[in-house]
Coordinates of C-alpha atoms and ligand atoms in Angstrom, one line a residue:
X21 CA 65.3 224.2 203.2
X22 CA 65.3 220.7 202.7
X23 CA 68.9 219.0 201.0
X24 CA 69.5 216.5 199.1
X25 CA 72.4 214.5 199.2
X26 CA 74.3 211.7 196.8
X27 CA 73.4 208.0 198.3
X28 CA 76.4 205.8 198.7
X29 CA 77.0 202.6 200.0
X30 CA 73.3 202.5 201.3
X31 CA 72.5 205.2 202.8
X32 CA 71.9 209.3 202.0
X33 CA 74.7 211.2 202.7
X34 CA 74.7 214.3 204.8
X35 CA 74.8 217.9 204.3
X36 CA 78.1 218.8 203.2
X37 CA 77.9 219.9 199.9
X38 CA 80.3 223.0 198.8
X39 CA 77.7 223.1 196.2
X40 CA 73.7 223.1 195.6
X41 CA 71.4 223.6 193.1
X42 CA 68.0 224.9 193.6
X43 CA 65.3 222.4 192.6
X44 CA 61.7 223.7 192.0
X45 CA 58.0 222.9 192.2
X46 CA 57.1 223.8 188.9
X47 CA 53.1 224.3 189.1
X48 CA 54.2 227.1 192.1
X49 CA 57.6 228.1 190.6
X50 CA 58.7 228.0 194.5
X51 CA 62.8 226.5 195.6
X52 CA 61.4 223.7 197.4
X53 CA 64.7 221.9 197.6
X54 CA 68.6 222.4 197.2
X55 CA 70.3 219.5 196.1
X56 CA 74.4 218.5 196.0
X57 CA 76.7 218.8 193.2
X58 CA 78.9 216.6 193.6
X59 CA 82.9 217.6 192.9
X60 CA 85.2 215.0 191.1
X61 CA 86.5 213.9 194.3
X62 CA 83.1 213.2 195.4
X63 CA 82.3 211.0 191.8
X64 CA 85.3 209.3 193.2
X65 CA 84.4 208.1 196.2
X66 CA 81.2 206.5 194.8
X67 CA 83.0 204.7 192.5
X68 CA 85.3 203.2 194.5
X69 CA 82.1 202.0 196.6
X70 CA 80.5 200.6 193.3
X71 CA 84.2 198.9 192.4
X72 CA 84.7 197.5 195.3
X73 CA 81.3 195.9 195.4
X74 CA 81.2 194.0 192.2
X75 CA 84.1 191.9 193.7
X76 CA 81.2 190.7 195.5
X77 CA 78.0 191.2 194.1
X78 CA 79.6 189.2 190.6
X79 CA 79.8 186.1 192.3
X80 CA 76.1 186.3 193.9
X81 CA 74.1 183.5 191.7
X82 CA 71.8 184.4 189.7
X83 CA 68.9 182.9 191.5
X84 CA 69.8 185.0 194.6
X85 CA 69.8 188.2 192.1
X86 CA 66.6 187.1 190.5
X87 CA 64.7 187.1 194.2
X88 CA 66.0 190.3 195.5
X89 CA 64.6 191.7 191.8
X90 CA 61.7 189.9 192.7
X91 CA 61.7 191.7 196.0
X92 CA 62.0 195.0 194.6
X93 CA 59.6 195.0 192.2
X94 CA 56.7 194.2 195.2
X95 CA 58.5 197.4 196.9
X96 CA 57.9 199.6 193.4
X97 CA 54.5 198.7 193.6
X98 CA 53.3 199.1 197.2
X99 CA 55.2 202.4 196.8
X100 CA 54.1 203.5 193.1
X101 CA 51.6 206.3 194.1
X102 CA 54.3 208.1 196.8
X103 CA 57.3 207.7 193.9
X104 CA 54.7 209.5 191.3
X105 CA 53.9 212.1 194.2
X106 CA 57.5 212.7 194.7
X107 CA 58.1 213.2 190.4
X108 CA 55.2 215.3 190.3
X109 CA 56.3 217.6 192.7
X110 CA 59.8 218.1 191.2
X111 CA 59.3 217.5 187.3
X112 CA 55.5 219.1 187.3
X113 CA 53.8 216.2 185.0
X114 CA 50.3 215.2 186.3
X115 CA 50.1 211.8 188.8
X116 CA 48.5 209.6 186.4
X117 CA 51.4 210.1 183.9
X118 CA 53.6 210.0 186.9
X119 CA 52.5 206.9 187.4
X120 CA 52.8 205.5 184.1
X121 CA 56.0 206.5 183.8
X122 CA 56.6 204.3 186.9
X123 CA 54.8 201.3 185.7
X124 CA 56.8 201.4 182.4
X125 CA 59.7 201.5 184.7
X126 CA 58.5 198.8 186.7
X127 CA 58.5 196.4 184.0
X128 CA 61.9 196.7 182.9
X129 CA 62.5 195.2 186.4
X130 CA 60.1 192.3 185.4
X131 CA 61.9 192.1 182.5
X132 CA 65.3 191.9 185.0
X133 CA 63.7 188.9 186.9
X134 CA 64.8 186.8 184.4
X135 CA 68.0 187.1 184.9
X136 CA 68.8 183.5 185.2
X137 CA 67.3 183.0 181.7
X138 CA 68.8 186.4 179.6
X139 CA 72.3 185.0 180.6
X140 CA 72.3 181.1 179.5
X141 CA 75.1 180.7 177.0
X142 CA 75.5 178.4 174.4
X143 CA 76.9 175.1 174.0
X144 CA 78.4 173.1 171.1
X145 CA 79.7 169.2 171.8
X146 CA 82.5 167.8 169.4
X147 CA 83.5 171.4 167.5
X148 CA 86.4 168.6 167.0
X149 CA 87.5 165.2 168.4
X150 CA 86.3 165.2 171.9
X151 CA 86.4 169.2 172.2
X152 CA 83.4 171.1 173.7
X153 CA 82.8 175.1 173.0
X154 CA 80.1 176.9 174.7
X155 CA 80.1 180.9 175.1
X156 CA 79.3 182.6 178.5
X157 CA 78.4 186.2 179.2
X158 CA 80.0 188.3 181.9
X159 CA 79.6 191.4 183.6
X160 CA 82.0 194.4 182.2
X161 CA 82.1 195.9 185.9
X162 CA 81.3 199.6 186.8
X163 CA 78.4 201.0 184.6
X164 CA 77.8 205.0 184.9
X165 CA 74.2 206.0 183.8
X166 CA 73.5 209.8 183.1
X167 CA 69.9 210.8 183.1
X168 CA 67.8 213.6 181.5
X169 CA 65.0 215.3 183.6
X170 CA 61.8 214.2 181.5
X171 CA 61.7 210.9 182.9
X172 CA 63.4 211.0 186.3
X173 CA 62.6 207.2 187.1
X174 CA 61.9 204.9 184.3
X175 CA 64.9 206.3 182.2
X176 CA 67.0 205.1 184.9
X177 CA 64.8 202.0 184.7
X178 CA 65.8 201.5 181.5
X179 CA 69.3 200.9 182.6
X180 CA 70.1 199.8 186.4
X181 CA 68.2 196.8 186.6
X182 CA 69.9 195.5 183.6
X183 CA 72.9 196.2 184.4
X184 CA 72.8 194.7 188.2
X185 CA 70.6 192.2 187.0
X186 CA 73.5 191.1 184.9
X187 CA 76.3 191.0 187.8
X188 CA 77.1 194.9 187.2
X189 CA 77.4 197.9 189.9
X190 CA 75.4 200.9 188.8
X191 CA 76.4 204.7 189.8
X192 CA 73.8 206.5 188.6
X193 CA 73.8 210.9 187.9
X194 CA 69.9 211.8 187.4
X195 CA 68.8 215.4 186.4
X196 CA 69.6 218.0 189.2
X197 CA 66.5 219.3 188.1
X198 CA 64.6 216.5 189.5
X199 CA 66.6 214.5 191.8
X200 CA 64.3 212.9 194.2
X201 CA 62.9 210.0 192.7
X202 CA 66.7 208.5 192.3
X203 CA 67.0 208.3 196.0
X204 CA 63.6 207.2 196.5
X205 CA 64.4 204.1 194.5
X206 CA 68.3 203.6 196.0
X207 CA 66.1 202.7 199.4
X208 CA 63.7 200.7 197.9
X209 CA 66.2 198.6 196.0
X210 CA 68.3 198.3 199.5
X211 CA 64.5 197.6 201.3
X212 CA 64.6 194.6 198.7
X213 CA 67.9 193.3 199.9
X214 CA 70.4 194.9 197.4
X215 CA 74.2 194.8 199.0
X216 CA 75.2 198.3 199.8
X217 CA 77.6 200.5 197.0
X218 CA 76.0 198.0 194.1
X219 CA 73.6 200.8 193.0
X220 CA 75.3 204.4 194.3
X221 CA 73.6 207.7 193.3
X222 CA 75.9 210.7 192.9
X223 CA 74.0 214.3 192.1
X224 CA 75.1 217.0 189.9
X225 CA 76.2 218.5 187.0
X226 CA 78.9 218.8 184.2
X227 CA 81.8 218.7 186.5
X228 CA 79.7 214.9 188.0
X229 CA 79.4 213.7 184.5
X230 CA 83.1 214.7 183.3
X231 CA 84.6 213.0 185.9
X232 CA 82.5 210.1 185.3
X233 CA 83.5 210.1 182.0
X234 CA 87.6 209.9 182.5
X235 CA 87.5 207.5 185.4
X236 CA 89.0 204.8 184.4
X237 CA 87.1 202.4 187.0
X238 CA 84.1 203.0 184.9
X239 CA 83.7 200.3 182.4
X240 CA 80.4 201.5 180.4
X241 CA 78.5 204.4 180.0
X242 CA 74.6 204.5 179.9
X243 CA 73.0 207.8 178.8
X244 CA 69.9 209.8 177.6
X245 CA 70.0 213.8 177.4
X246 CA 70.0 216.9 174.3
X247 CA 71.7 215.6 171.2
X248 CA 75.0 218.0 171.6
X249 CA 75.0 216.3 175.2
X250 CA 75.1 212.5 174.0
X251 CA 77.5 213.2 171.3
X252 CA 79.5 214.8 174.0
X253 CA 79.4 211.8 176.3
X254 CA 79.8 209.3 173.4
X255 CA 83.0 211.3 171.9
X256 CA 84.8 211.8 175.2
X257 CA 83.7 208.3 176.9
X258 CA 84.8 206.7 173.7
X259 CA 88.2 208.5 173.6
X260 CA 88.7 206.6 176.8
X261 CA 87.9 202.9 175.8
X262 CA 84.5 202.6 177.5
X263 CA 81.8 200.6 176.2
X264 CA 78.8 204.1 175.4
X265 CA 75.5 204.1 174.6
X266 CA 74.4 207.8 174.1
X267 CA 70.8 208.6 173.5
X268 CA 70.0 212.1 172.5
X269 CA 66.9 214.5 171.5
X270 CA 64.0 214.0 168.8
X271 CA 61.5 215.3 166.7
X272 CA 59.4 213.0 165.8
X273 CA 57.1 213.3 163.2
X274 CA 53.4 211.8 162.5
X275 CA 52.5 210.9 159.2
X276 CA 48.6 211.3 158.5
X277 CA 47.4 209.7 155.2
X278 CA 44.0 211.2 153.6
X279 CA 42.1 207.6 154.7
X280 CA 43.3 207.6 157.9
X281 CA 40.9 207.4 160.9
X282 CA 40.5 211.3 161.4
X283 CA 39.3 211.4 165.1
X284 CA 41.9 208.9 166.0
X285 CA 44.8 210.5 164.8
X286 CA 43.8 213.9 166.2
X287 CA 43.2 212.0 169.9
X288 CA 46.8 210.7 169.5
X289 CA 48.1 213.2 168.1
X290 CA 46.9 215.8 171.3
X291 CA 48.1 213.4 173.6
X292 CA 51.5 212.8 172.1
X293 CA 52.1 216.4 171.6
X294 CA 51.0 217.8 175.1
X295 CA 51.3 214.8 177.5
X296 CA 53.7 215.5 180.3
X297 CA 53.6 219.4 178.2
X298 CA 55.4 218.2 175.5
X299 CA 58.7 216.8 177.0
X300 CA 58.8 213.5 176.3
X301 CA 61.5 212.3 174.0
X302 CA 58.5 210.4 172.1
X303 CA 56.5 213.5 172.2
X304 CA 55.3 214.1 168.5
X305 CA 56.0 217.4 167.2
X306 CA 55.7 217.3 164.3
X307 CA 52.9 216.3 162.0
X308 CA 52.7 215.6 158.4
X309 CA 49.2 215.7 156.7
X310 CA 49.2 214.7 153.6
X311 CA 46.6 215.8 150.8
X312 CA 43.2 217.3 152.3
X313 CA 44.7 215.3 155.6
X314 CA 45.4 218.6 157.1
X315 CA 42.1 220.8 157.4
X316 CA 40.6 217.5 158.9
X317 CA 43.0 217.4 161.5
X318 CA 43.1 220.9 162.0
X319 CA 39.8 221.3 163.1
X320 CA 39.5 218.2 165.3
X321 CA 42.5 219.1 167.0
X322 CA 41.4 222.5 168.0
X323 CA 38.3 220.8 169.2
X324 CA 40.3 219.0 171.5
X325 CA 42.9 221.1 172.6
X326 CA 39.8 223.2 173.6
X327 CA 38.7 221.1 176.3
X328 CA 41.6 220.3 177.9
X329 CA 42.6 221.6 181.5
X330 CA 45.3 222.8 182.5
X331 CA 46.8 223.4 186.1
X332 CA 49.4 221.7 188.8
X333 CA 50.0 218.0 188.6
X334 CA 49.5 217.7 191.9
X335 CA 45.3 218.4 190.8
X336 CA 43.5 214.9 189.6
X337 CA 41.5 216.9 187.2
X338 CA 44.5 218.4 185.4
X339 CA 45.3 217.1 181.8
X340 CA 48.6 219.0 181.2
X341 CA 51.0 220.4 183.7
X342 CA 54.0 222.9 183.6
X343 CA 57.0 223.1 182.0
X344 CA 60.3 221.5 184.5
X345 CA 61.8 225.6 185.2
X346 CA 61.4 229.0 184.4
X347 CA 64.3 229.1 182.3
X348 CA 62.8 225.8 179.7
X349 CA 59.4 227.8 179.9
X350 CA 61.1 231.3 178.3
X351 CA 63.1 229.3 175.8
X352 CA 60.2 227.2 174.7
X353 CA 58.3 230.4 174.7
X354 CA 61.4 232.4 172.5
X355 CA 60.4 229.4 169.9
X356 CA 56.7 230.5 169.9
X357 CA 57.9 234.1 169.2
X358 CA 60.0 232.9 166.4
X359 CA 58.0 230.9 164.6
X360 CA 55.5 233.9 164.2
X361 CA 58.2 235.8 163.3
X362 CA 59.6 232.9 160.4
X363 CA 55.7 233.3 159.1
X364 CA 53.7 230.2 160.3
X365 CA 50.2 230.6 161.1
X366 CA 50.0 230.2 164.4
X367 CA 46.5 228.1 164.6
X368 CA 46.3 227.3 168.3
X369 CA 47.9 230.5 170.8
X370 CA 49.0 228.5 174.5
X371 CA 50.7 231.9 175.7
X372 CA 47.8 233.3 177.7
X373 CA 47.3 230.4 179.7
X374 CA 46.5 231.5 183.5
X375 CA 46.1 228.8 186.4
X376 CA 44.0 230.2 189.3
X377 CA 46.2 230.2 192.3
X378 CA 49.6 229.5 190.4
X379 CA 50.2 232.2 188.6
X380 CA 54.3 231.8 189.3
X381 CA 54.2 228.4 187.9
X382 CA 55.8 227.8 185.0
X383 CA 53.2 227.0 182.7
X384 CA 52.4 227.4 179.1
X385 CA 49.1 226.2 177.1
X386 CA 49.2 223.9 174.2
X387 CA 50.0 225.8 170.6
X388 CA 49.4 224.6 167.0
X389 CA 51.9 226.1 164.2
X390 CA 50.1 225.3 161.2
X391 CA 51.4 225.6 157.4
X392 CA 54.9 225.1 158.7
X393 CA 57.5 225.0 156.1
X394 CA 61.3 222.7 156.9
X395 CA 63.8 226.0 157.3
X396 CA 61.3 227.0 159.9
X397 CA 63.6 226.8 163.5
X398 CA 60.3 225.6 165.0
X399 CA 60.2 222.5 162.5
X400 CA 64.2 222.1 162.8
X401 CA 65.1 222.2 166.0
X402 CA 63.7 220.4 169.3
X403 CA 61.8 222.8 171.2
X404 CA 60.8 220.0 174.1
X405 CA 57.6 221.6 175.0
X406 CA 54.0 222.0 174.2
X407 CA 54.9 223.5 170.4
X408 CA 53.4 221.2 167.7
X409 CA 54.0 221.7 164.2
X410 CA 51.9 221.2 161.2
X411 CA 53.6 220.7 157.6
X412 CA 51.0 219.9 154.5
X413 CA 52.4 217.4 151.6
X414 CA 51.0 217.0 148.8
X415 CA 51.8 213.2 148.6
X416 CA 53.4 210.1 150.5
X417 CA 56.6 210.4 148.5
X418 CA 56.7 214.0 149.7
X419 CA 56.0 212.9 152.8
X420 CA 58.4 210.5 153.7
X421 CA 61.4 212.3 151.6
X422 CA 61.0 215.4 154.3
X423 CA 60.9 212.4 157.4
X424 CA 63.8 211.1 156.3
X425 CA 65.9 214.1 155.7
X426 CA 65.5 215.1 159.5
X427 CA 68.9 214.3 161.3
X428 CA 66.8 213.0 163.9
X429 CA 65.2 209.0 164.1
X430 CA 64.0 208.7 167.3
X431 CA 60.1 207.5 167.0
X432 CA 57.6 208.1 164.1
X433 CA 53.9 206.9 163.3
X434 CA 51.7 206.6 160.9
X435 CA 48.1 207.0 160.3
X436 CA 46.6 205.4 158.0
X437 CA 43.9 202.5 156.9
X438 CA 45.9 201.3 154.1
X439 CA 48.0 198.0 155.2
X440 CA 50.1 198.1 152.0
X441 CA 50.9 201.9 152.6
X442 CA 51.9 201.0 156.4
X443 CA 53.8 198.3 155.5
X444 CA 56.0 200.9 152.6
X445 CA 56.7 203.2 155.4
X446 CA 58.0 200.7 158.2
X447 CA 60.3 199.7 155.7
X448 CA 61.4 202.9 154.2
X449 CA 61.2 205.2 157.6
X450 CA 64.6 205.8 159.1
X451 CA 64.0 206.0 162.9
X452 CA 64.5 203.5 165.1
X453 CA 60.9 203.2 166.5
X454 CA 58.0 203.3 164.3
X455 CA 54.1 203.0 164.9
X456 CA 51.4 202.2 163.2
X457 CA 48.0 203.8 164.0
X458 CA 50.0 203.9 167.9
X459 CA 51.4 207.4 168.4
X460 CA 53.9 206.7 170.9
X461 CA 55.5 203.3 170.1
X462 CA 57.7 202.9 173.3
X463 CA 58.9 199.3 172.6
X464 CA 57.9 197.2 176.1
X465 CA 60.9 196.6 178.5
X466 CA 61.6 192.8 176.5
X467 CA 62.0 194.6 173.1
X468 CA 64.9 197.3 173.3
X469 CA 64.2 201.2 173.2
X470 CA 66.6 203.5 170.8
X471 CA 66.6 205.5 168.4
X472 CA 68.7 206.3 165.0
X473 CA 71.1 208.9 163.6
X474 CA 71.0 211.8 166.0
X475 CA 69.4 210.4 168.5
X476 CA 71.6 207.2 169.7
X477 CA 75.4 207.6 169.6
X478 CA 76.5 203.8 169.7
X479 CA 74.8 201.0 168.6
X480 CA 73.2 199.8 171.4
X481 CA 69.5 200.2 172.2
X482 CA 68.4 200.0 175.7
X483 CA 66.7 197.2 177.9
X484 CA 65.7 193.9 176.3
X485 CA 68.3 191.7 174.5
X486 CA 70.6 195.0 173.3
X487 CA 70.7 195.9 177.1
X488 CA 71.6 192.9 178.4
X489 CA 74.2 192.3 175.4
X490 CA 75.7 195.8 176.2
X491 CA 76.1 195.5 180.1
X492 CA 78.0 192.1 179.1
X493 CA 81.2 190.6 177.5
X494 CA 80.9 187.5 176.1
X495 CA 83.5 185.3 176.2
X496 CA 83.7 181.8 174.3
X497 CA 85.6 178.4 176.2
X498 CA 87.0 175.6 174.0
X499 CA 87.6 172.6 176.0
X500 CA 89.0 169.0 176.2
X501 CA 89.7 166.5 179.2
X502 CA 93.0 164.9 178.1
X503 CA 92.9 161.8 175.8
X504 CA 96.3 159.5 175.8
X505 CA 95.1 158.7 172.1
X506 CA 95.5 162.0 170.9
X507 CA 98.7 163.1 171.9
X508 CA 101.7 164.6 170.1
X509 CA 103.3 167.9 169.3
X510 CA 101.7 169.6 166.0
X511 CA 103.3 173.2 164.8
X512 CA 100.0 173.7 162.7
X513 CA 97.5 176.0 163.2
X514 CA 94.4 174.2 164.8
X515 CA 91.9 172.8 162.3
X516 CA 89.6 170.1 162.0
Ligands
LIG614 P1 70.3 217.5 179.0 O1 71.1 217.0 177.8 O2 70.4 218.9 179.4 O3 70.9 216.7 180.3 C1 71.0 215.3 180.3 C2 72.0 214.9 181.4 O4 73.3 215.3 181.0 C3 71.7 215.4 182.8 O5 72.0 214.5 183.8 C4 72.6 216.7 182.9 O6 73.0 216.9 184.2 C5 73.8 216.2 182.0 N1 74.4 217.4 181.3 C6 73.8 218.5 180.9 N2 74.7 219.3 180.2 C7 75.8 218.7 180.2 C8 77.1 219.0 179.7 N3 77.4 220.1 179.1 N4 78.1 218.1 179.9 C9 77.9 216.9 180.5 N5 76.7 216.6 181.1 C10 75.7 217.4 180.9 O7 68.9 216.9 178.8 P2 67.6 217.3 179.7 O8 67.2 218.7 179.4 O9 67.7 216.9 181.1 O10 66.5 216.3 179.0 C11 65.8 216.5 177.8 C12 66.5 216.0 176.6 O11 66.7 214.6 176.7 C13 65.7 216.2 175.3 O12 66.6 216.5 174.3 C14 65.1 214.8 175.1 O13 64.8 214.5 173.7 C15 66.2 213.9 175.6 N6 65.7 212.6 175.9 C16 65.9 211.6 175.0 C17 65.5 210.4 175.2 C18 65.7 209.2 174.2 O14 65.3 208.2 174.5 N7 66.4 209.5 173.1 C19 64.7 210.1 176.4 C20 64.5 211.1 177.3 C21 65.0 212.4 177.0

């Protein structure tokens, strides 16, 4: 059985793990893989490698940073098909949105190559007689990043190459469920020229993240995961004095208006519900139709959800793969059981689904709740799988009152043809990323990605200027070069 072991200080451990966790292919529902969980001892060690590598790797300029950057982001892309292979085969999404989950990844790295630039300070002469100011950002030191298993490289993406880029070490704890593509990446950065023990992978679990979480060499914690799972990590990191950002789950709704473009929003609204099966943290799952809205979409949507195929990821015709384990299949599945049982009309039935030659994997087909009502558990809580629920409003008004009231405010969109009725709900809406007519609006890697209320604890978004910001301290130098004018001995508190 092949192991896989943390990465520290450049290279992949060996097998000594007391203990392992079983990591599947979920199109054959086969243990290809047993992977280390590390102990607290074990967290440790690779942050005393990461801590006693930033003495170093803070002082490399930031030209020199810049290039190996440069470096690694040739290395992504010569290796982009074998790092999708490697997610497909653990997480079970289909290549091509392997791959784009890559290339998203990829450009937060282009986004890190401009290092030199993100950091400039600013500079005031004369604040007073012949005294300069000018602020300067620095790196906080250690930075911990604690990943969910949906995106098991651009997530991380989102974080590590900000945080080296700005003079950071990075010990990163991806999913156990899909722990591959973390490695995969640790060689690829060191390919590039990264010193060894700047970017350290530890794998694991609860007892990893704990221990990440009290150490008090770790300056800043990055995360994405379940809502009771970032509020977790935010409380208890926080209780320690660490800088947190805490991104949690979603359900995020689409809004469809009367005049909206009716075969758009049902082609966006299939492929933001059952992309990657449903667990994205952009996913919609929920849609609003407003008015007459919601017979239209009805139909087109069971048109389209007709013709799409289903099977392993590994298969270039397949649409849709299976769901990341057994265990998230049944509970997904328990959700499809209770919202028959809470009374929704359950329009579109994924539950017979059967893939020739994989009848262990851990698939479900897509399903339509329709006539949903809001004390429905399928419409209140995330079910992170191919589950999308229809609720019909009479008006906007109605519309956007039910949005709001959702504890969640990850991503949103509208769909509409009315500017002046876009332009109402960008500014009411209370989620942090909103689309128009754009089902998915995953802001690019120079804007920042987060959302609001229950799903970002902190109030940092990641990548972009908030990422930068948050992997920093700024610090703010007044200066003068002695003047034998302006001498003398003054009590008073300095003004101009
Ligand atoms: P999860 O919360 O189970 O796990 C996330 C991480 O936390 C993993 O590394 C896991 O090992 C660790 N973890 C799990 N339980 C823990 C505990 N009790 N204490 C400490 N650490 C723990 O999430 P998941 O199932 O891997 O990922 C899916 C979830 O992530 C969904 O809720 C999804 O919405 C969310 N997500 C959110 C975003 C976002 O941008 N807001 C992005 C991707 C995924």
């Amino acid at each position: 059985m092949k192991r896989i072991g943390h990465w520290l200080d450049g290279r992949e451990l060996g097998d000594k793990a007391e203990r392992l966790g079983d990591v599947y292919n979920p199109a054959t529902g086969e243990v290809t893989a047993q992977v280390a969980l590390a102990s607290a001892g074990e967290v440790d060690s690779a942050v005393a490698s990461s801590h006693r590598a930033f003495e170093t790797w803070r002082e490399v300029p930031l030209t020199h940073r810049a290039r190996i950057f440069f470096s690694f982001r040739e290395l992504l892309e010569a290796n982009k098909d074998e790092l999708a292979g490697i997610i497909t085969s653990e997480h079970g999404k289909v290549l091509s949105d392997a791959a784009g989950e890559v290339a998203r990844g990829q450009e937060v790295v282009e986004f890190a190559c401009g290092v030199p630039h993100l950091l400039k300070g600013e500079f005031s002469e004369n604040v007073s007689k012949n005294v300069d100011s000018y602020s300067i950002r620095q790196p906080v030191g250690v930075v911990a990043g604690i990943t969910p298993f949906n995106f098991p490289a651009m997530v991380p993406m989102w974080m590590y190459p900000v945080a080296i880029a700005c003079g950071n070490t990075f010990v990163l704890k991806p999913s156990e469920k899909d722990p591959s593509a973390a490695n995969f990446m640790a060689a690829l950065f060191k390919e590039a020229g990264l010193p060894d023990g700047v970017f350290n992978v530890v794998h694991g679990d609860k007892v990893a993240v704990d221990r990440l979480l009290e150490h008090p060499d770790v300056a800043a914690i990055s995360s994405v995961g379940s809502t009771p799972v970032a509020r977790y990590i935010y409380e208890t990191a926080a209780s320690r004095g660490k800088r947190v950002q805490a991104l949690g789950g979603a359900k995020n709704h689409m809004l469809v208006l009367p005049d909206a473009d009716m075969d758009l929003a049902a082609d966006s609204v299939v492929g933001a519900a059952f992309g990657s099966a449903g667990q994205r943290c952009m996913a919609i799952s929920a849609v609003v139709a407003v008015g007459d809205a919601g017979d239209a979409l009805r139909q087109k949507v069971h048109e389209r959800v007709a013709a799409l195929t289903v099977g392993p990821g590994s298969d270039p015709g397949a649409e849709m793969g299976p769901l990341v384990t057994g265990e998230h299949r049944n509970k997904v599945l328990s959700y499809v059981e209770a919202g028959l049982r809470e009374g929704a009309d359950l329009a579109i039935d994924g539950r017979d689904i059967k893939v020739q030659d994989h009848e262990d994997g851990f698939f479900l087909g897509p399903c339509l709740f329709d006539h949903v009502r809001p004390e429905m558990s399928i419409y209140k809580d995330e079910i992170f799988g191919p589950v999308l629920v229809m609720v019909r409003a009479e008006s906007y008004d109605e519309a956007i009152r039910l949005l709001n009231a959702n504890p969640y405010g990850n991503g949103t969109a509208i769909f509409t043809n009315d500017g002046g009725a876009a332009r109402k709900f960008q500014h009411e809406v209370e989620v942090g990323m909103v689309g128009v007519n754009v089902p998915i609006p995953v802001p690019m890697a120079f804007f920042s990605f987060g959302g609001w209320k229950d799903s970002l604890f902190g109030d940092s978004h990641v990548h972009g200027r908030e990422g930068v910001h948050f992997y920093t301290s700024g610090k703010v130098v007044t200066s003068r070069w002695p003047d034998p004018s302006l001498r003398g001995v003054n009590l008073g508190f300095p003004q101009n």
